[in-house]
Amino acid sequence: MAEAARVFHTTTFVPSFNSLHKTQKPKPSFVSRSTVRRKFQSLRCSSSLESATTAMTTNNQEVRWGCDIDSPENALALQKWLSDCGLPPQKMGIEKVEVGERGLVALKNIRKGEKLLFVPPSLFITADSQWSCQEAGEIMKKYSVPDWPLIATYLISEASLEKSSKWSNYIAALPRQPYSLLYCFFFCLQHLCVVFRTRAELDRYLEASQIRERAIERINNVIGTYDDLRLRIFSKHPQLFPEEVFNIESFKWSFGILFSRLVRLPSMDGRVALVPWADMLNHSCEVETFLDYDRSSQGVVFTTDRTYQPGEQVFISYGKKSNGELLLSYGFVPREGTNPSDSVELPFSLKKSDKCYKEKLEALRKHGLSGSHCFPIRVTGWPQELIAYAYLAVSPPGMIGQFEEIAAAASNKTAMKKDKPYPEIEEQALQFILDSCESSISKYTKFLQASGSMDLDVTSPKQINRRLFLKQLAVDLCNSERRILYRAQAVLRRRLRDMRSGELKALNLFDGLRNLFK
Ligand SMILES: C[S@@+](CC[C@H](N)C(=O)[O-])C[C@H]1O[C@@H](n2cnc3c(N)ncnc32)[C@H](O)[C@@H]1O
């Protein structure tokens, strides 16, 4: 079965959507709320939207669609609805589990190599799904909205229709607070005054990790996408897309759901879909099985790579992702040391005091790089591009003729000629990597030491839970990233020590020989 890594890289959806409409300047919307409500009520498809509008938010902050995932009732209703809609009898049932709160658990013995699930396409939500409010669907198609924002809007539209939507049982079982980091950060940003006294306090949580930048970038992409939809479409059709329903609150919820549940199906030409039931499966770093569409059984399946006894939780893989990526999209960090695909982004920069700074920068720019760049350090090692970047950073003016060639290797355009292409600067290059590694380690250590003393200014149990939860995730991520850096530090120190003692030996030998000849 082909790998169906879950797709939650914002670069694949939001930027392409934004770039289509770069020229549009934000215009103020002059549609008053009362006009919206009047027009909105007159539409047939909005019959139950009015109640949805009031039902949607608590204190104008949180959507009320979905459920608290620690209560199993909605999931059980989902299970029943799915079998009524044609989901074949399952060897797994939905239960409260230790990993992932709710998950699918084996009800019978399951063999290795067995196909499970068989969710038919009639139960998927895709960009081609029928809108309960047909008119709204036609407008979205007319504007050629790409898949991700289209499905996000679809989900809101159907959620707001509550029981009148075909998907009401599915939506009722979705988490009210999707645990993607996107949602956590949004939550924090919105509750800034209540939960975090300053933005700086929020920043401290992930200060050491590059994931903070990625989370902020993702949030900005979602806000940009929402603004674009609002300006181009919603404000022009307020009766179909009233602001009470289609607002940033509901979009942060629907994108949170997409980030943590949407699957890409390689056998359906890479199409993305929400697949009810299949999206109750939790991730394990130890399994190597992925969701995909199976043409012969005409449904979404996965093939087990191990046996399961009744009562055991069944897992799939969400793809070979680092702990930071898992945190960003799904809001969890695997137990320390259990993720063989874990990596940490380590930042490197050319020194501004370098005599050849300008020339090196020029060479890097020619190959699409800049004076500062992040490279992944994996549990298993680091890429050749990082080594090339380090060689360039430390190379002396005498090597100016090779700058281009080294920059090309740093950008992965060409491989470096040999394993150790420039032995005369190898030691400095390793030291350069070690310095960056150690400076990052000290940032992580500072955060981890401070995290024990971060006080909790509690105004409600819900807030303290949320805040503690985010803090614990940040601590887990920083511990796992620092652990990779410690390992890299040990390897680098050993190599440098061996190199220096080798050099010393060679020097002693040379001195010995010189004395002999004297
Ligand atoms: C596709 S859903 C899986 C079903 C989900 N547990 C539920 O109750 O709706 C993905 C979400 O499950 C949770 N999850 C999945 N794998 C996990 C794991 N290994 N550890 C902790 N949480 C996990 C995370 O909250 C993630 O955002």
Coordinates of C-alpha atoms in Angstrom, one line a residue, residues 202-517:
L202 CA 3.5 33.2 25.5
D203 CA 6.7 33.4 23.4
R204 CA 8.8 32.0 26.2
Y205 CA 6.9 28.7 25.9
L206 CA 8.6 27.8 22.6
E207 CA 11.3 30.4 22.6
A208 CA 14.1 27.8 22.0
S209 CA 12.4 25.8 19.3
Q210 CA 12.1 26.8 15.6
I211 CA 8.6 25.3 15.7
R212 CA 7.4 28.6 17.2
E213 CA 8.2 30.4 13.9
R214 CA 6.3 27.7 12.0
A215 CA 3.3 27.9 14.3
I216 CA 3.2 31.7 13.9
E217 CA 3.6 31.4 10.1
R218 CA 0.7 28.9 10.0
I219 CA -1.5 31.1 12.1
N220 CA -0.8 34.0 9.8
N221 CA -1.6 31.9 6.8
V222 CA -5.0 30.9 8.2
I223 CA -5.8 34.5 9.1
G224 CA -4.7 35.6 5.6
T225 CA -6.9 32.9 4.0
Y226 CA -9.9 33.9 6.1
D227 CA -9.4 37.6 5.3
D228 CA -9.2 36.8 1.6
L229 CA -12.4 34.7 1.7
R230 CA -14.1 37.4 3.6
L231 CA -13.1 40.2 1.3
R232 CA -13.6 38.4 -2.0
I233 CA -16.6 36.2 -1.2
F234 CA -18.3 36.4 2.2
S235 CA -18.8 40.2 2.2
K236 CA -20.3 40.0 -1.3
H237 CA -22.8 37.3 -0.3
P238 CA -23.6 38.1 3.4
Q239 CA -26.9 36.3 3.2
L240 CA -25.1 33.0 2.4
F241 CA -22.0 33.6 4.5
P242 CA -23.1 35.7 7.5
E243 CA -20.3 36.9 9.7
E244 CA -21.9 35.5 12.8
V245 CA -21.1 32.0 11.4
F246 CA -18.2 32.5 9.0
N247 CA -15.8 34.3 11.2
I248 CA -12.2 33.8 12.4
E249 CA -13.4 31.8 15.4
S250 CA -15.1 29.2 13.2
F251 CA -12.2 29.1 10.7
K252 CA -9.6 28.5 13.4
W253 CA -11.8 25.6 14.5
S254 CA -12.2 24.2 11.0
F255 CA -8.6 24.6 10.1
G256 CA -7.6 23.0 13.4
I257 CA -9.8 20.0 12.4
L258 CA -8.2 19.8 8.9
F259 CA -4.7 20.0 10.3
S260 CA -5.3 17.2 12.7
R261 CA -7.6 15.0 10.6
L262 CA -7.4 15.5 6.8
V263 CA -5.8 12.7 4.9
R264 CA -4.2 12.6 1.5
L265 CA -5.1 9.5 -0.5
P266 CA -2.4 8.7 -3.0
S267 CA -4.5 6.1 -4.9
M268 CA -7.1 8.8 -5.5
D269 CA -4.5 11.1 -7.2
G270 CA -3.5 12.6 -3.9
R271 CA -6.9 14.0 -3.2
V272 CA -7.5 15.2 0.4
A273 CA -10.5 14.1 2.4
L274 CA -11.9 13.9 5.8
V275 CA -12.6 10.2 6.4
P276 CA -15.0 9.6 9.3
W277 CA -14.1 6.6 11.4
A278 CA -10.6 6.3 9.9
D279 CA -9.9 9.6 11.6
M280 CA -10.4 8.0 14.9
L281 CA -7.1 6.2 14.6
N282 CA -4.2 7.5 16.6
H283 CA -0.6 7.7 15.6
S284 CA 2.3 5.5 16.7
C285 CA 5.9 6.0 15.7
E286 CA 6.4 2.3 15.8
V287 CA 3.9 1.3 13.1
E288 CA 4.5 1.6 9.4
T289 CA 1.0 1.5 8.0
F290 CA -0.9 4.4 6.3
L291 CA -4.4 5.1 5.2
D292 CA -5.2 4.9 1.5
Y293 CA -8.0 4.2 -1.0
D294 CA -8.2 0.6 -2.0
R295 CA -9.6 0.2 -5.5
S296 CA -10.5 -3.5 -5.1
S297 CA -12.7 -3.0 -2.0
Q298 CA -13.6 0.6 -3.0
G299 CA -13.0 2.1 0.4
V300 CA -10.3 3.7 2.6
V301 CA -8.3 0.9 4.3
F302 CA -5.0 0.3 6.0
T303 CA -3.1 -3.0 6.2
T304 CA -1.9 -4.0 9.7
D305 CA 1.8 -4.5 10.1
R306 CA 1.4 -6.5 13.4
T307 CA -1.2 -8.6 15.2
Y308 CA -3.6 -7.1 17.7
Q309 CA -5.4 -8.9 20.6
P310 CA -8.9 -7.9 21.6
G311 CA -8.7 -4.8 23.8
E312 CA -5.4 -3.5 22.3
Q313 CA -5.5 -0.1 20.6
V314 CA -4.8 -0.2 16.9
F315 CA -2.6 2.5 15.4
I316 CA -1.6 3.9 12.1
S317 CA 1.3 6.2 11.1
Y318 CA 0.6 9.9 10.3
G319 CA 3.9 9.9 8.4
K320 CA 7.6 10.1 9.3
K321 CA 7.4 13.4 11.2
S322 CA 9.5 15.0 13.8
N323 CA 8.1 15.7 17.3
G324 CA 7.9 19.4 16.4
E325 CA 5.8 18.6 13.3
L326 CA 3.5 16.3 15.2
L327 CA 3.0 19.0 17.8
L328 CA 2.3 21.6 15.2
S329 CA -0.4 19.7 13.4
Y330 CA -1.8 17.2 15.9
G331 CA -0.9 18.8 19.3
F332 CA 1.0 15.9 20.9
V333 CA 4.6 15.0 21.5
P334 CA 5.5 11.3 21.5
R335 CA 7.3 9.9 24.5
E336 CA 11.0 10.8 24.7
G337 CA 13.2 8.6 22.6
T338 CA 10.4 6.8 20.8
N339 CA 10.3 8.6 17.5
P340 CA 13.0 7.5 15.1
S341 CA 12.0 10.2 12.6
D342 CA 12.6 13.0 15.2
S343 CA 14.7 16.0 14.2
V344 CA 15.4 19.5 15.3
E345 CA 15.9 22.6 13.1
L346 CA 19.3 24.2 14.0
P347 CA 19.9 27.8 12.9
F348 CA 23.3 28.8 11.2
S349 CA 24.5 32.2 10.1
L350 CA 27.4 33.6 8.3
K351 CA 29.5 35.9 10.6
K352 CA 29.0 39.6 9.6
S353 CA 32.6 40.2 10.6
D354 CA 33.8 37.7 8.0
K355 CA 36.2 39.4 5.5
C356 CA 34.4 37.6 2.7
Y357 CA 30.8 38.1 4.1
K358 CA 29.6 39.8 0.9
E359 CA 31.1 37.2 -1.5
K360 CA 29.8 34.3 0.6
L361 CA 26.3 35.8 0.8
E362 CA 26.3 36.4 -2.9
A363 CA 27.2 32.8 -3.6
L364 CA 24.5 31.6 -1.2
R365 CA 21.9 33.8 -2.8
K366 CA 22.7 32.6 -6.2
H367 CA 21.6 29.2 -5.0
G368 CA 18.5 30.3 -3.2
L369 CA 20.0 30.4 0.3
S370 CA 20.6 33.3 2.6
G371 CA 23.1 34.4 5.3
S372 CA 21.0 32.6 7.9
H373 CA 19.6 29.1 7.4
C374 CA 18.1 26.3 9.4
F375 CA 19.2 22.7 8.8
P376 CA 17.6 19.6 10.4
I377 CA 19.7 17.6 12.9
R378 CA 18.2 14.1 13.0
V379 CA 18.5 11.4 15.6
T380 CA 20.6 9.6 12.9
G381 CA 22.8 12.5 11.8
W382 CA 22.8 15.6 9.7
P383 CA 22.6 16.4 6.0
Q384 CA 25.5 17.0 3.7
E385 CA 24.1 20.4 2.9
L386 CA 24.7 21.5 6.5
I387 CA 28.3 20.4 6.2
A388 CA 28.7 22.4 3.0
Y389 CA 27.2 25.5 4.6
A390 CA 29.6 25.1 7.5
Y391 CA 32.6 24.8 5.1
L392 CA 31.5 28.0 3.4
A393 CA 31.1 29.8 6.7
V394 CA 34.6 29.0 7.8
S395 CA 36.5 29.1 4.4
P396 CA 39.3 31.7 4.3
P397 CA 39.6 34.4 1.6
G398 CA 42.1 32.1 -0.2
M399 CA 39.2 29.8 -1.1
I400 CA 37.1 32.5 -2.8
G401 CA 37.2 30.6 -6.1
Q402 CA 35.4 27.7 -4.5
F403 CA 32.6 29.7 -2.8
E404 CA 30.1 29.0 -5.5
E405 CA 30.8 25.3 -5.7
I406 CA 30.4 25.0 -1.9
A407 CA 27.2 27.2 -1.9
A408 CA 25.7 24.9 -4.6
A409 CA 26.4 21.9 -2.4
A410 CA 24.8 23.7 0.6
S411 CA 21.6 24.2 -1.5
N412 CA 21.6 20.5 -2.5
K413 CA 22.0 21.4 -6.1
T414 CA 25.2 19.4 -6.4
A415 CA 26.8 16.9 -4.1
M416 CA 30.2 17.6 -2.5
K417 CA 32.9 15.9 -4.4
K418 CA 34.3 13.8 -1.6
D419 CA 33.4 12.9 2.0
K420 CA 36.1 15.3 3.2
P421 CA 36.6 17.8 0.4
Y422 CA 38.6 20.5 2.2
P423 CA 40.6 18.7 4.9
E424 CA 42.4 21.9 5.8
I425 CA 39.2 23.6 7.1
E426 CA 37.4 20.5 8.3
E427 CA 38.2 21.1 12.0
Q428 CA 36.9 24.7 11.8
A429 CA 33.8 23.5 10.0
L430 CA 33.0 21.0 12.8
Q431 CA 33.7 23.6 15.4
F432 CA 31.3 25.9 13.7
I433 CA 28.5 23.3 13.8
L434 CA 29.4 22.5 17.4
D435 CA 29.2 26.2 18.4
S436 CA 25.7 26.6 16.9
C437 CA 24.6 23.3 18.6
E438 CA 25.9 24.5 22.0
S439 CA 24.3 27.9 21.7
S440 CA 21.0 26.2 21.0
I441 CA 21.4 23.8 23.9
S442 CA 21.9 26.7 26.3
K443 CA 18.7 28.3 25.0
Y444 CA 16.8 25.0 25.6
T445 CA 18.4 24.6 29.1
K446 CA 17.4 28.2 30.0
F447 CA 13.8 27.6 29.0
L448 CA 13.6 24.3 30.7
Q449 CA 15.1 25.7 33.9
A450 CA 12.7 28.6 33.8
S451 CA 9.7 26.5 33.0
G452 CA 9.6 25.2 36.6
S453 CA 9.3 28.7 37.9
M454 CA 6.6 30.0 35.4
D455 CA 3.7 30.9 37.6
L456 CA 0.2 30.2 36.8
D457 CA -2.2 33.0 37.1
V458 CA -5.4 31.1 37.3
T459 CA -8.9 32.5 36.7
S460 CA -10.7 29.3 35.8
P461 CA -9.9 25.6 35.9
K462 CA -10.4 25.4 32.1
Q463 CA -7.7 28.0 31.6
I464 CA -5.3 26.4 34.0
N465 CA -5.8 23.1 32.2
R466 CA -5.2 24.6 28.8
R467 CA -2.3 26.6 30.0
L468 CA -0.7 23.7 31.8
F469 CA -1.3 21.5 28.7
L470 CA 0.5 23.9 26.4
K471 CA 3.3 24.4 28.8
Q472 CA 3.8 20.6 29.2
L473 CA 3.8 20.2 25.4
A474 CA 6.5 22.9 25.1
V475 CA 8.6 21.2 27.8
D476 CA 8.2 17.8 26.2
L477 CA 9.2 19.2 22.8
C478 CA 12.2 21.1 24.2
N479 CA 13.4 18.0 26.0
S480 CA 13.2 15.9 22.9
E481 CA 14.9 18.5 20.7
R482 CA 17.7 19.1 23.3
R483 CA 18.3 15.4 23.5
I484 CA 19.0 15.3 19.7
L485 CA 21.4 18.2 20.1
Y486 CA 23.2 16.6 23.0
R487 CA 23.8 13.6 20.9
A488 CA 25.1 15.7 18.0
Q489 CA 27.3 17.6 20.5
A490 CA 28.8 14.3 21.8
V491 CA 29.5 13.1 18.2
L492 CA 31.1 16.5 17.2
R493 CA 33.2 16.7 20.4
R494 CA 34.5 13.2 19.9
R495 CA 35.4 13.8 16.3
L496 CA 37.2 17.0 17.1
R497 CA 39.0 15.4 20.0
D498 CA 40.2 12.5 17.7
M499 CA 41.2 15.0 15.1
R500 CA 43.1 17.1 17.5
S501 CA 44.8 14.2 19.2
G502 CA 45.7 12.8 15.7
E503 CA 47.1 16.1 14.8
L504 CA 49.1 16.2 18.0
K505 CA 50.4 12.8 17.4
A506 CA 51.5 13.7 13.9
L507 CA 53.1 16.8 15.3
N508 CA 54.9 14.9 18.0
L509 CA 56.1 12.3 15.4
F510 CA 57.3 15.1 13.1
D511 CA 59.2 16.8 16.0
G512 CA 60.6 13.4 17.0
L513 CA 61.8 12.8 13.4
R514 CA 63.3 16.3 13.2
N515 CA 65.2 15.7 16.4
L516 CA 66.4 12.4 15.1
F517 CA 67.7 14.0 11.9

